[in-house]
mmCIF file of C-alpha atoms and ligand atoms in Angstrom:
data_model
loop_
_atom_site.group_PDB
_atom_site.id
_atom_site.type_symbol
_atom_site.label_atom_id
_atom_site.label_comp_id
_atom_site.label_asym_id
_atom_site.label_seq_id
_atom_site.Cartn_x
_atom_site.Cartn_y
_atom_site.Cartn_z
ATOM 1 C CA MET A 1 55.622 12.200 7.970
ATOM 2 C CA LYS A 2 54.867 10.453 11.361
ATOM 3 C CA LEU A 3 53.705 7.256 9.962
ATOM 4 C CA LEU A 4 51.315 5.511 11.666
ATOM 5 C CA PRO A 5 51.836 1.702 13.394
ATOM 6 C CA PRO A 6 50.059 -0.368 10.284
ATOM 7 C CA LEU A 7 47.295 -1.638 12.152
ATOM 8 C CA LEU A 8 46.178 1.491 13.386
ATOM 9 C CA ALA A 9 46.473 2.715 10.078
ATOM 10 C CA ALA A 10 44.097 0.086 8.973
ATOM 11 C CA ALA A 11 41.841 0.886 11.965
ATOM 12 C CA SER A 12 41.521 4.331 10.991
ATOM 13 C CA LEU A 13 41.130 3.907 7.208
ATOM 14 C CA ALA A 14 37.908 1.678 7.741
ATOM 15 C CA VAL A 15 36.682 4.080 10.002
ATOM 16 C CA ALA A 16 36.823 7.043 7.241
ATOM 17 C CA ALA A 17 35.757 4.838 4.991
ATOM 18 C CA ALA A 18 32.633 4.372 7.301
ATOM 19 C CA ALA A 19 32.417 8.047 7.835
ATOM 20 C CA HIS A 20 32.542 8.541 4.217
ATOM 21 C CA ALA A 21 30.248 5.514 2.666
ATOM 22 C CA GLN A 22 27.238 7.019 1.468
ATOM 23 C CA VAL A 23 23.828 5.285 0.649
ATOM 24 C CA LYS A 24 22.006 7.037 -2.108
ATOM 25 C CA TRP A 25 18.533 6.392 -2.399
ATOM 26 C CA ASP A 26 15.890 7.316 -4.883
ATOM 27 C CA LEU A 27 12.387 8.462 -4.202
ATOM 28 C CA PRO A 28 9.704 8.652 -6.878
ATOM 29 C CA ALA A 29 7.101 10.929 -7.023
ATOM 30 C CA ALA A 30 4.328 11.759 -9.309
ATOM 31 C CA TYR A 31 3.068 15.723 -8.653
ATOM 32 C CA PRO A 32 5.543 18.526 -9.679
ATOM 33 C CA ALA A 33 8.045 19.953 -8.238
ATOM 34 C CA THR A 34 6.096 23.148 -7.090
ATOM 35 C CA ASN A 35 3.504 21.392 -5.184
ATOM 36 C CA PHE A 36 3.359 20.963 -1.632
ATOM 37 C CA HIS A 37 3.724 17.360 -1.287
ATOM 38 C CA SER A 38 6.767 17.611 -3.665
ATOM 39 C CA VAL A 39 8.389 20.422 -1.694
ATOM 40 C CA ASN A 40 7.937 18.452 1.679
ATOM 41 C CA LEU A 41 9.519 15.587 0.587
ATOM 42 C CA GLN A 42 12.402 17.592 -0.782
ATOM 43 C CA GLN A 43 12.898 19.205 3.006
ATOM 44 C CA PHE A 44 12.256 15.902 3.975
ATOM 45 C CA ALA A 45 15.268 14.913 1.752
ATOM 46 C CA ASP A 46 17.580 17.439 2.949
ATOM 47 C CA ASP A 47 16.767 16.914 6.459
ATOM 48 C CA VAL A 48 17.881 13.414 6.519
ATOM 49 C CA GLU A 49 20.892 14.077 4.753
ATOM 50 C CA ARG A 50 21.704 16.931 7.417
ATOM 51 C CA ALA A 51 20.700 14.509 10.489
ATOM 52 C CA THR A 52 22.822 11.429 8.931
ATOM 53 C CA GLY A 53 26.046 13.948 7.999
ATOM 54 C CA GLY A 54 25.582 12.835 4.249
ATOM 55 C CA LYS A 55 25.289 9.003 5.058
ATOM 56 C CA LEU A 56 21.954 9.051 3.571
ATOM 57 C CA LYS A 57 20.987 11.029 0.459
ATOM 58 C CA ILE A 58 18.103 10.393 -0.779
ATOM 59 C CA THR A 59 17.062 12.243 -4.626
ATOM 60 C CA VAL A 60 13.658 13.045 -5.220
ATOM 61 C CA HIS A 61 12.159 12.715 -8.800
ATOM 62 C CA PRO A 62 9.114 15.039 -9.041
ATOM 63 C CA ASN A 63 6.637 14.860 -11.555
ATOM 64 C CA ALA A 64 6.331 11.071 -12.206
ATOM 65 C CA SER A 65 10.108 11.248 -14.329
ATOM 66 C CA LEU A 66 10.751 8.052 -12.831
ATOM 67 C CA PHE A 67 7.812 5.829 -12.497
ATOM 68 C CA LYS A 68 3.876 6.719 -13.485
ATOM 69 C CA ALA A 69 1.914 7.502 -10.266
ATOM 70 C CA PRO A 70 0.062 3.952 -9.998
ATOM 71 C CA GLU A 71 3.612 2.235 -10.642
ATOM 72 C CA ILE A 72 5.579 3.712 -8.134
ATOM 73 C CA LYS A 73 4.652 1.277 -4.892
ATOM 74 C CA ARG A 74 5.423 -1.717 -7.043
ATOM 75 C CA ALA A 75 8.708 -0.208 -8.227
ATOM 76 C CA VAL A 76 9.551 0.061 -4.058
ATOM 77 C CA GLN A 77 8.636 -3.457 -3.243
ATOM 78 C CA GLY A 78 10.571 -5.014 -5.973
ATOM 79 C CA GLY A 79 13.634 -2.687 -4.698
ATOM 80 C CA GLN A 80 13.927 -0.305 -8.670
ATOM 81 C CA ALA A 81 13.402 2.827 -6.248
ATOM 82 C CA GLN A 82 14.335 2.369 -2.552
ATOM 83 C CA ILE A 83 11.546 4.824 -0.998
ATOM 84 C CA GLY A 84 8.268 6.425 -2.671
ATOM 85 C CA GLU A 85 5.349 8.238 -2.761
ATOM 86 C CA ILE A 86 1.860 7.222 -3.250
ATOM 87 C CA LEU A 87 -1.263 7.718 -3.699
ATOM 88 C CA LEU A 88 -2.912 5.632 -1.364
ATOM 89 C CA VAL A 89 -6.460 5.091 -2.948
ATOM 90 C CA ASN A 90 -4.960 4.196 -5.783
ATOM 91 C CA PHE A 91 -4.396 0.995 -4.700
ATOM 92 C CA GLN A 92 -8.339 0.208 -3.527
ATOM 93 C CA ASN A 93 -8.475 -2.517 -5.563
ATOM 94 C CA GLU A 94 -5.684 -4.569 -4.528
ATOM 95 C CA TRP A 95 -7.051 -4.304 -1.054
ATOM 96 C CA PRO A 96 -9.526 -1.750 -0.133
ATOM 97 C CA ILE A 97 -8.253 -0.063 3.079
ATOM 98 C CA PHE A 98 -5.890 1.804 0.760
ATOM 99 C CA GLY A 99 -8.997 2.888 -0.464
ATOM 100 C CA ALA A 100 -10.638 4.681 2.964
ATOM 101 C CA ASP A 101 -9.520 8.135 2.032
ATOM 102 C CA GLY A 102 -11.100 8.300 -0.779
ATOM 103 C CA ILE A 103 -15.279 7.118 -0.027
ATOM 104 C CA PRO A 104 -17.350 10.094 -0.407
ATOM 105 C CA PHE A 105 -18.048 11.768 2.866
ATOM 106 C CA LEU A 106 -16.855 10.051 5.076
ATOM 107 C CA ALA A 107 -14.070 12.237 6.729
ATOM 108 C CA THR A 108 -14.270 15.523 4.777
ATOM 109 C CA SER A 109 -12.054 17.798 7.219
ATOM 110 C CA TYR A 110 -8.840 17.816 8.185
ATOM 111 C CA ASP A 111 -9.431 16.395 11.290
ATOM 112 C CA ASP A 112 -11.005 13.692 10.069
ATOM 113 C CA ALA A 113 -8.865 12.766 7.597
ATOM 114 C CA MET A 114 -6.072 12.855 10.515
ATOM 115 C CA LYS A 115 -8.692 10.940 12.565
ATOM 116 C CA LEU A 116 -8.795 8.295 10.136
ATOM 117 C CA TRP A 117 -5.355 8.197 9.337
ATOM 118 C CA ARG A 118 -4.921 6.485 12.949
ATOM 119 C CA VAL A 119 -6.849 4.154 12.273
ATOM 120 C CA GLN A 120 -6.081 2.996 8.858
ATOM 121 C CA LYS A 121 -2.003 3.309 9.759
ATOM 122 C CA PRO A 122 -2.056 0.282 11.906
ATOM 123 C CA MET A 123 -3.580 -1.835 9.138
ATOM 124 C CA LEU A 124 -1.568 -0.718 7.203
ATOM 125 C CA ASP A 125 1.466 -1.316 8.844
ATOM 126 C CA LYS A 126 0.449 -4.629 8.658
ATOM 127 C CA LYS A 127 -0.109 -5.069 5.097
ATOM 128 C CA LEU A 128 3.014 -3.163 3.746
ATOM 129 C CA ALA A 129 5.176 -5.471 5.744
ATOM 130 C CA GLU A 130 3.547 -8.755 4.463
ATOM 131 C CA GLN A 131 4.694 -6.955 1.404
ATOM 132 C CA GLY A 132 8.081 -5.883 2.727
ATOM 133 C CA MET A 133 7.608 -2.245 3.122
ATOM 134 C CA MET A 134 7.117 0.053 5.908
ATOM 135 C CA VAL A 135 4.929 3.458 5.664
ATOM 136 C CA LEU A 136 6.865 6.825 6.841
ATOM 137 C CA TYR A 137 4.513 9.366 6.973
ATOM 138 C CA ALA A 138 1.474 10.383 5.367
ATOM 139 C CA VAL A 139 0.289 14.044 4.206
ATOM 140 C CA PRO A 140 -3.801 14.483 2.910
ATOM 141 C CA TRP A 141 -4.607 16.220 0.083
ATOM 142 C CA PRO A 142 -6.754 19.493 0.002
ATOM 143 C CA PRO A 143 -10.700 18.631 0.001
ATOM 144 C CA GLN A 144 -11.915 17.678 -3.238
ATOM 145 C CA GLY A 145 -14.459 19.610 -5.550
ATOM 146 C CA ILE A 146 -15.554 19.075 -8.430
ATOM 147 C CA TYR A 147 -14.129 20.636 -11.752
ATOM 148 C CA VAL A 148 -16.858 21.283 -14.680
ATOM 149 C CA LYS A 149 -16.962 23.536 -18.060
ATOM 150 C CA LYS A 150 -20.382 25.129 -17.318
ATOM 151 C CA PRO A 151 -22.550 25.697 -14.192
ATOM 152 C CA ILE A 152 -24.273 22.636 -12.929
ATOM 153 C CA SER A 153 -26.978 22.554 -10.217
ATOM 154 C CA SER A 154 -27.187 18.621 -9.332
ATOM 155 C CA ALA A 155 -25.542 16.071 -10.326
ATOM 156 C CA ALA A 156 -27.889 15.250 -13.452
ATOM 157 C CA ASP A 157 -26.150 17.801 -15.122
ATOM 158 C CA LEU A 158 -22.948 15.716 -14.823
ATOM 159 C CA LYS A 159 -24.552 12.898 -17.292
ATOM 160 C CA GLY A 160 -22.028 12.215 -20.463
ATOM 161 C CA VAL A 161 -19.329 14.596 -19.590
ATOM 162 C CA LYS A 162 -15.496 13.643 -20.069
ATOM 163 C CA TRP A 163 -14.774 13.116 -16.216
ATOM 164 C CA ARG A 164 -11.399 12.709 -15.476
ATOM 165 C CA ALA A 165 -10.588 9.630 -12.581
ATOM 166 C CA TYR A 166 -7.231 9.469 -10.746
ATOM 167 C CA SER A 167 -8.278 6.240 -9.093
ATOM 168 C CA PRO A 168 -11.211 3.537 -8.481
ATOM 169 C CA ALA A 169 -13.262 5.658 -6.724
ATOM 170 C CA THR A 170 -13.090 8.630 -8.504
ATOM 171 C CA ALA A 171 -14.030 6.293 -11.673
ATOM 172 C CA ARG A 172 -17.186 5.063 -9.511
ATOM 173 C CA ILE A 173 -18.240 8.131 -9.143
ATOM 174 C CA ALA A 174 -18.728 9.034 -12.877
ATOM 175 C CA GLU A 175 -20.637 5.711 -13.392
ATOM 176 C CA LEU A 176 -22.894 6.707 -10.964
ATOM 177 C CA VAL A 177 -23.690 10.311 -11.926
ATOM 178 C CA GLY A 178 -23.853 9.028 -15.730
ATOM 179 C CA ALA A 179 -20.269 10.771 -16.056
ATOM 180 C CA GLN A 180 -17.598 9.040 -18.618
ATOM 181 C CA PRO A 181 -14.452 8.249 -16.921
ATOM 182 C CA VAL A 182 -11.109 7.930 -18.091
ATOM 183 C CA THR A 183 -8.027 7.714 -15.637
ATOM 184 C CA VAL A 184 -5.409 10.229 -16.281
ATOM 185 C CA GLN A 185 -2.631 11.141 -13.663
ATOM 186 C CA ALA A 186 -1.952 14.132 -12.697
ATOM 187 C CA ALA A 187 1.702 14.732 -14.585
ATOM 188 C CA GLU A 188 -0.783 14.086 -17.963
ATOM 189 C CA LEU A 189 -3.821 16.188 -16.650
ATOM 190 C CA SER A 190 -3.320 19.457 -18.660
ATOM 191 C CA GLN A 191 -2.436 17.830 -22.005
ATOM 192 C CA ALA A 192 -5.710 15.782 -21.497
ATOM 193 C CA MET A 193 -7.824 19.246 -20.837
ATOM 194 C CA ALA A 194 -5.615 20.899 -23.752
ATOM 195 C CA THR A 195 -6.784 17.756 -26.317
ATOM 196 C CA GLY A 196 -10.521 17.883 -24.947
ATOM 197 C CA VAL A 197 -10.015 14.148 -24.089
ATOM 198 C CA VAL A 198 -10.837 15.722 -20.070
ATOM 199 C CA GLU A 199 -14.373 18.240 -19.624
ATOM 200 C CA SER A 200 -14.239 17.732 -15.660
ATOM 201 C CA TYR A 201 -13.053 16.018 -12.791
ATOM 202 C CA MET A 202 -13.004 16.019 -9.199
ATOM 203 C CA SER A 203 -9.503 16.957 -7.382
ATOM 204 C CA SER A 204 -7.833 19.491 -4.804
ATOM 205 C CA GLY A 205 -7.418 23.535 -5.902
ATOM 206 C CA ALA A 206 -3.903 22.647 -5.344
ATOM 207 C CA THR A 207 -3.906 20.045 -8.170
ATOM 208 C CA GLY A 208 -6.089 22.357 -10.832
ATOM 209 C CA PHE A 209 -3.813 25.331 -10.214
ATOM 210 C CA ASP A 210 -0.966 23.250 -10.432
ATOM 211 C CA THR A 211 -2.292 21.673 -14.095
ATOM 212 C CA LYS A 212 -3.407 25.368 -15.148
ATOM 213 C CA THR A 213 -6.994 23.674 -14.655
ATOM 214 C CA TYR A 214 -8.972 27.759 -14.998
ATOM 215 C CA GLU A 215 -7.137 27.376 -18.866
ATOM 216 C CA HIS A 216 -9.690 25.135 -19.744
ATOM 217 C CA ILE A 217 -12.218 24.972 -17.038
ATOM 218 C CA LYS A 218 -14.211 28.044 -15.420
ATOM 219 C CA TYR A 219 -15.936 25.995 -12.493
ATOM 220 C CA TRP A 220 -15.144 24.144 -9.276
ATOM 221 C CA TYR A 221 -17.924 23.368 -6.732
ATOM 222 C CA ASP A 222 -16.255 23.271 -3.197
ATOM 223 C CA THR A 223 -18.226 19.579 -2.003
ATOM 224 C CA GLN A 224 -15.265 19.283 0.155
ATOM 225 C CA ALA A 225 -16.156 15.100 -0.647
ATOM 226 C CA TRP A 226 -13.182 13.978 1.030
ATOM 227 C CA LEU A 227 -9.271 14.083 1.524
ATOM 228 C CA PRO A 228 -7.059 11.557 0.202
ATOM 229 C CA LYS A 229 -3.613 11.194 1.496
ATOM 230 C CA ASN A 230 0.140 10.821 -0.190
ATOM 231 C CA ALA A 231 1.932 8.019 1.989
ATOM 232 C CA VAL A 232 5.628 7.707 1.700
ATOM 233 C CA ILE A 233 6.904 4.197 1.757
ATOM 234 C CA VAL A 234 10.317 2.567 2.242
ATOM 235 C CA ASN A 235 11.823 -1.215 1.036
ATOM 236 C CA ARG A 236 12.302 -3.353 4.392
ATOM 237 C CA ARG A 237 15.357 -4.637 3.178
ATOM 238 C CA ALA A 238 16.758 -1.010 2.224
ATOM 239 C CA PHE A 239 15.946 0.001 5.816
ATOM 240 C CA ASP A 240 17.070 -2.307 7.275
ATOM 241 C CA ALA A 241 20.718 -2.105 5.576
ATOM 242 C CA LEU A 242 20.957 1.252 7.299
ATOM 243 C CA ASP A 243 22.230 1.637 10.430
ATOM 244 C CA LYS A 244 20.713 3.015 13.912
ATOM 245 C CA PRO A 245 21.205 5.921 14.083
ATOM 246 C CA THR A 246 20.863 6.222 10.013
ATOM 247 C CA GLN A 247 17.347 4.690 10.796
ATOM 248 C CA ASP A 248 16.280 6.314 13.586
ATOM 249 C CA ALA A 249 17.106 10.204 11.370
ATOM 250 C CA LEU A 250 15.100 8.762 8.843
ATOM 251 C CA LEU A 251 12.304 7.968 11.414
ATOM 252 C CA LYS A 252 12.404 11.452 12.988
ATOM 253 C CA ALA A 253 13.019 13.431 9.330
ATOM 254 C CA ALA A 254 9.598 11.543 8.351
ATOM 255 C CA ALA A 255 7.516 12.495 11.626
ATOM 256 C CA ASP A 256 8.084 16.025 11.196
ATOM 257 C CA ALA A 257 7.501 16.266 7.268
ATOM 258 C CA GLU A 258 4.347 14.430 8.750
ATOM 259 C CA VAL A 259 3.475 17.768 10.866
ATOM 260 C CA ARG A 260 5.161 19.868 8.497
ATOM 261 C CA GLY A 261 2.903 18.396 5.845
ATOM 262 C CA LEU A 262 -0.685 18.700 7.141
ATOM 263 C CA GLU A 263 0.114 22.492 7.664
ATOM 264 C CA ALA A 264 1.354 23.293 4.182
ATOM 265 C CA SER A 265 -1.799 21.460 2.773
ATOM 266 C CA LYS A 266 -4.121 23.567 4.774
ATOM 267 C CA LYS A 267 -2.451 26.281 3.513
ATOM 268 C CA ALA A 268 -2.160 25.357 0.007
ATOM 269 C CA ASN A 269 -5.672 25.158 0.034
ATOM 270 C CA THR A 270 -6.638 28.861 0.950
ATOM 271 C CA GLU A 271 -3.741 29.745 -1.559
ATOM 272 C CA SER A 272 -5.199 27.407 -4.629
ATOM 273 C CA LEU A 273 -8.395 28.392 -4.200
ATOM 274 C CA ASP A 274 -7.375 32.468 -4.236
ATOM 275 C CA LYS A 275 -5.229 31.731 -7.298
ATOM 276 C CA LEU A 276 -7.792 29.924 -9.164
ATOM 277 C CA ARG A 277 -10.181 32.808 -8.464
ATOM 278 C CA ALA A 278 -7.322 35.387 -9.497
ATOM 279 C CA ASN A 279 -6.965 33.296 -12.523
ATOM 280 C CA GLY A 280 -10.954 33.437 -13.533
ATOM 281 C CA MET A 281 -12.289 30.890 -11.999
ATOM 282 C CA THR A 282 -15.162 30.769 -10.276
ATOM 283 C CA ILE A 283 -15.208 28.863 -6.648
ATOM 284 C CA VAL A 284 -19.223 27.993 -5.976
ATOM 285 C CA SER A 285 -18.587 27.334 -1.975
ATOM 286 C CA PRO A 286 -21.139 26.368 -0.753
ATOM 287 C CA PRO A 287 -22.745 24.337 -3.517
ATOM 288 C CA PRO A 288 -26.485 23.884 -4.443
ATOM 289 C CA ALA A 289 -28.088 21.746 -2.206
ATOM 290 C CA GLN A 290 -29.237 19.668 -4.913
ATOM 291 C CA LEU A 291 -25.432 18.920 -5.626
ATOM 292 C CA THR A 292 -24.361 18.241 -2.376
ATOM 293 C CA ALA A 293 -27.497 15.770 -1.515
ATOM 294 C CA ASP A 294 -26.874 13.720 -4.836
ATOM 295 C CA MET A 295 -22.834 13.556 -4.074
ATOM 296 C CA LYS A 296 -23.961 12.537 -0.581
ATOM 297 C CA LYS A 297 -26.207 9.522 -2.319
ATOM 298 C CA VAL A 298 -23.047 8.497 -4.264
ATOM 299 C CA GLY A 299 -21.282 8.691 -1.191
ATOM 300 C CA GLU A 300 -23.506 6.069 0.568
ATOM 301 C CA THR A 301 -23.734 4.195 -2.251
ATOM 302 C CA MET A 302 -20.515 4.143 -2.400
ATOM 303 C CA LEU A 303 -19.257 3.488 1.266
ATOM 304 C CA LYS A 304 -21.902 0.396 0.813
ATOM 305 C CA GLU A 305 -20.135 -1.536 -2.042
ATOM 306 C CA TRP A 306 -16.759 -0.379 0.095
ATOM 307 C CA LEU A 307 -18.057 -2.618 2.960
ATOM 308 C CA ASP A 308 -19.075 -5.396 0.870
ATOM 309 C CA LYS A 309 -15.862 -5.648 -0.440
ATOM 310 C CA ALA A 310 -13.657 -4.643 2.840
ATOM 311 C CA GLY A 311 -15.781 -6.852 4.862
ATOM 312 C CA PRO A 312 -15.255 -7.034 8.889
ATOM 313 C CA GLU A 313 -11.671 -5.439 8.581
ATOM 314 C CA GLY A 314 -13.157 -1.827 6.738
ATOM 315 C CA GLN A 315 -16.300 -2.117 9.572
ATOM 316 C CA GLN A 316 -13.846 -2.527 12.247
ATOM 317 C CA LEU A 317 -12.227 0.582 10.059
ATOM 318 C CA VAL A 318 -15.694 3.037 9.704
ATOM 319 C CA ASP A 319 -16.191 1.737 13.918
ATOM 320 C CA ALA A 320 -13.178 3.168 14.935
ATOM 321 C CA PHE A 321 -13.111 6.251 12.976
ATOM 322 C CA ARG A 322 -16.840 6.871 14.173
ATOM 323 C CA LYS A 323 -16.555 6.478 17.639
HETATM 324 N N1 PCA B 401 -4.937 15.577 -6.453
HETATM 325 C C1 PCA B 401 -4.069 14.584 -6.687
HETATM 326 C C2 PCA B 401 -5.002 13.399 -6.222
HETATM 327 C C3 PCA B 401 -6.017 14.238 -5.224
HETATM 328 C C4 PCA B 401 -5.359 15.690 -5.559
HETATM 329 O O1 PCA B 401 -5.998 16.664 -4.754
HETATM 330 C C5 PCA B 401 -4.532 14.392 -8.129
HETATM 331 O O2 PCA B 401 -5.855 15.086 -9.049
HETATM 332 O O3 PCA B 401 -4.136 13.544 -9.241
#
């Protein structure tokens, strides 16, 4: 065997070590592995691993198995997880702009949701930078409708029902229609319906299917009230510790995931409503006129309340969105 001169040997060892040095990140997420957001996250993680030749390995932990939905943002901020997927509207009490995509009837289509994201994102970039994080990409959930046990014709029919909320805004809707709000994360929703804690809630067809809501609730009213977004956020120190090619690969995979996720959401919307029907659920589309009118009124009240809290920054966002 031919020996390398010592200096050269040391150098080649260092190169080999750098090539093999693997950075491992944990990515807590709150929705089941089969949900379209989670499938997209896994593909994002696979893309990053492939593009970096295995240098950055991201492990996705779906279904709130590592952190509960409302804890993921703090975990990423504190570095307990380097990267995570959050539901932006969960953090509206911390900063109103996080809740812009949860205001009923502000942005009600996929096009509107992405338009809203384009005006929301620069504000988010600033806020998350202050918090030592950055946002990589965001994907909307399908449009939100009302799951309810009995047929309804107006908001008055929701009085007194046990209503599952997933965010401050969905709890506020309950108050405004006279329902009884209880906050339950998606990962615990099946259980909450099975034990009778929840009789009604607003969400997408996707979450209704994920949680087998059809086993407990027979109606879904297609109000198309808003499309909340999941966002993938990363700890800034963890990002800065990566070399430039790895950072670039991560950003490229994220941009691809945003495009792919939007299409996956649209597909999940159609498919999940079909699957709910196939499992015996009645999809009421369009909803009764009085119900729509009542919910729009709820939305007007909530937009006003949101603007009061969000101040000039909020007004600027709404104006830019409506331009
Ligand atoms: N599903 C999530 C948030 C919005 C949605 O469609 C949930 O119900 O928790």
